[in-house]
Short mmCIF file of C-alpha atoms in Angstrom, two decimals:
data_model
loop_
_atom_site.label_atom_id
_atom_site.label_comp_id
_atom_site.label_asym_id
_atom_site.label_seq_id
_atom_site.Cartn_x
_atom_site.Cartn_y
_atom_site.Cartn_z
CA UNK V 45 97.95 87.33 106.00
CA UNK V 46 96.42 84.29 103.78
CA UNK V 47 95.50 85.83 101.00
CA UNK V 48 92.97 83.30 99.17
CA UNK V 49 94.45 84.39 95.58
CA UNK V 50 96.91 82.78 92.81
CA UNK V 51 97.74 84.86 90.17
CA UNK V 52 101.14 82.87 89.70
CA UNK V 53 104.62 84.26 90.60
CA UNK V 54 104.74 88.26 91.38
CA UNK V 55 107.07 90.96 91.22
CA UNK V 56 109.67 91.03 93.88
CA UNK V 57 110.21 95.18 95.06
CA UNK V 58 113.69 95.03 93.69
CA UNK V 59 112.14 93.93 90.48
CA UNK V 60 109.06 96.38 90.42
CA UNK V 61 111.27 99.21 91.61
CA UNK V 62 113.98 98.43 89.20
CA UNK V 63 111.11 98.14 86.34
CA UNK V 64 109.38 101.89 87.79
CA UNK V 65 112.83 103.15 87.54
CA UNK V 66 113.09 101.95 83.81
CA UNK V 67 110.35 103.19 82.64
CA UNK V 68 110.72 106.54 84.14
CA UNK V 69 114.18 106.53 82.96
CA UNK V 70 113.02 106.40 78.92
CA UNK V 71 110.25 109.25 78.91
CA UNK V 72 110.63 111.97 76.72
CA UNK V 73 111.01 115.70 78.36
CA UNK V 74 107.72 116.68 77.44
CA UNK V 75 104.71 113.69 76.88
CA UNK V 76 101.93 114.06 75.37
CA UNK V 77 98.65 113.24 76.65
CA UNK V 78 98.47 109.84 75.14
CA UNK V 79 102.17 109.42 75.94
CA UNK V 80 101.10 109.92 80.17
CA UNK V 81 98.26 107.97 79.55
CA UNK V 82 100.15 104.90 78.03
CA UNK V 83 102.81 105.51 81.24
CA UNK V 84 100.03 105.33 83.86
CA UNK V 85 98.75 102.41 82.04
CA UNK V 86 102.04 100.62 82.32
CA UNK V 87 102.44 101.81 85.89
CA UNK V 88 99.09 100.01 86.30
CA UNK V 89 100.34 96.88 84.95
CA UNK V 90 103.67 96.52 86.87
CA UNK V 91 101.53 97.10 90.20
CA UNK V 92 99.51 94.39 89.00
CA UNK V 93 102.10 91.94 88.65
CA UNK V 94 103.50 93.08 91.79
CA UNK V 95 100.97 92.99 94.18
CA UNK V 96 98.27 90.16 92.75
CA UNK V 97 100.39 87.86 90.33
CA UNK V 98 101.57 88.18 86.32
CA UNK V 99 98.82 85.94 85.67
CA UNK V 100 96.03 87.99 86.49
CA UNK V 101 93.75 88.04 84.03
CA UNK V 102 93.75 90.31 81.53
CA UNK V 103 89.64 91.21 81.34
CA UNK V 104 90.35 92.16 85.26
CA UNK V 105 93.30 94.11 84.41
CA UNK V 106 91.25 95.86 81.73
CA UNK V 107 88.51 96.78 84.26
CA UNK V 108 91.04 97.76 86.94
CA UNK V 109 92.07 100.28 83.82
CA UNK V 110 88.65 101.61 83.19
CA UNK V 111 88.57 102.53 87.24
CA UNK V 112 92.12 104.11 86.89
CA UNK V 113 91.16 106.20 84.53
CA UNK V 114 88.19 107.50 85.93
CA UNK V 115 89.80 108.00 89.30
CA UNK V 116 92.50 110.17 86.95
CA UNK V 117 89.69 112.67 85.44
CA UNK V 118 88.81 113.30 89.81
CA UNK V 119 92.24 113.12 90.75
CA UNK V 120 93.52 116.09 87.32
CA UNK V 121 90.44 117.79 88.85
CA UNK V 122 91.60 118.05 92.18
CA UNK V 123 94.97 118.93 91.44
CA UNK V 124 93.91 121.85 89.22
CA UNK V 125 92.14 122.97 92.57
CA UNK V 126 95.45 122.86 94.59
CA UNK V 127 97.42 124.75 91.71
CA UNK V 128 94.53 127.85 91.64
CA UNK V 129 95.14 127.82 95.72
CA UNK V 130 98.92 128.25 95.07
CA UNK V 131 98.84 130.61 92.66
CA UNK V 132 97.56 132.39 94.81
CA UNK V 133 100.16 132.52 97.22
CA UNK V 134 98.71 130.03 99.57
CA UNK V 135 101.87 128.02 100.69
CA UNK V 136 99.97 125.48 103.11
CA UNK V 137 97.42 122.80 101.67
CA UNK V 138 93.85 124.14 102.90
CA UNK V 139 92.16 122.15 105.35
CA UNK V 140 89.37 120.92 102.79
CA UNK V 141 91.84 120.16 100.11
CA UNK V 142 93.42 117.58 102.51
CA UNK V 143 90.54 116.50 103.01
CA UNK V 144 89.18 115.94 99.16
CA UNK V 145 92.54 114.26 98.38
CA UNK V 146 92.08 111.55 101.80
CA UNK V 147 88.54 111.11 99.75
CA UNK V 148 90.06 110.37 97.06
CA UNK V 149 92.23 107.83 97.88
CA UNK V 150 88.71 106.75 99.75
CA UNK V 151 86.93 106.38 96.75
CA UNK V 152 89.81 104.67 94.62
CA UNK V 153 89.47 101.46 97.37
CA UNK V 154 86.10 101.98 96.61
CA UNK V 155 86.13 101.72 92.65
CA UNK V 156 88.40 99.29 92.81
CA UNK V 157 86.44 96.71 95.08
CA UNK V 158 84.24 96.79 92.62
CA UNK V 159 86.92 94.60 90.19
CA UNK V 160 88.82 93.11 93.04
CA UNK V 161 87.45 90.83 95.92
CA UNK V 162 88.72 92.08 99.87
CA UNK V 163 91.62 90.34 99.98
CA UNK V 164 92.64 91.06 96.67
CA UNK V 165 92.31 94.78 97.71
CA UNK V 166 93.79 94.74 100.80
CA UNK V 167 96.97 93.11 98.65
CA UNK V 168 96.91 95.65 96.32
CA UNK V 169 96.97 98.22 98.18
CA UNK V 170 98.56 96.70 101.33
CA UNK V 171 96.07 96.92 103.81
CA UNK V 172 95.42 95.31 106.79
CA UNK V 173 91.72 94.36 107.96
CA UNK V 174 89.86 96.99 108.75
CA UNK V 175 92.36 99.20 107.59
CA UNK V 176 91.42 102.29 105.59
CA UNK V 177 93.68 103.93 103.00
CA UNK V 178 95.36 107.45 103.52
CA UNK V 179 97.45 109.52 102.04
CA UNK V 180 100.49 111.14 103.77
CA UNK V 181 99.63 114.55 104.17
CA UNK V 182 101.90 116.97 105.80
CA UNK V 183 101.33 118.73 108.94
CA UNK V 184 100.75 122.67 107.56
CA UNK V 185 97.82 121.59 106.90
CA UNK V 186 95.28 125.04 107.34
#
């Protein structure tokens, strides 16, 4: 796929993976909240530099944060809504949760687009045309 984009050198997987790993490997038992958030944000950053270039710009990668993070509040919302359904002994993911959490991943395309241009997006998130995103959702699905 030509991309159009040239953000300089990226990531290779073995390097990304290797820096994932790393930074997984150094977290404390228990984080605080500004302890996750700084994680996600460095998770942000590595994706960055593996999927669009280490020399995107920083202003973008800024925005990019501002979308994360209000993806995060829907996404903590969400989740809280599949914990209630399993504490109360529901074992399979509801029909409409599946469905919220496909919307979700949905709607972070969407918010990002609004920082990144369509074949930026379809890089980051490894897309092909047309494609739309999903999440793997197993098959109990009630």
């Amino acid at each position: 796929m030509a991309e159009g984009f040239d953000f300089g050198p990226r990531l290779s997987d073995e390097e990304y993976d290797r820096s994932v790993v790393e930074l997984q490997a150094n977290l404390p038992p228990m984080q605080s909240r500004e302890q996750e958030r700084q994680l996600r944000r460095q998770e942000l950053e590595l994706a960055i530099n593996h999927r669009l270039g280490i020399e995107f710009p920083k202003a973008r990668r800024d925005a990019l944060w501002a979308v994360k993070e209000r993806i995060e509040r829907k996404r903590m919302r969400l989740s809280a809504k599949y914990f209630v359904r399993r504490l109360f002994g529901r074992a399979a993911i509801p029909k409409g949760l599946a469905e919220d959490a496909q919307g979700l991943a949905g709607i972070m395309v969407d918010a990002f687009a609004e920082v990144l241009d369509e074949n930026e997006l379809r890089s980051f998130f490894d897309l092909e045309k047309g494609e739309k995103p999903s999440l793997p959702i197993p098959n109990e699905v009630k």
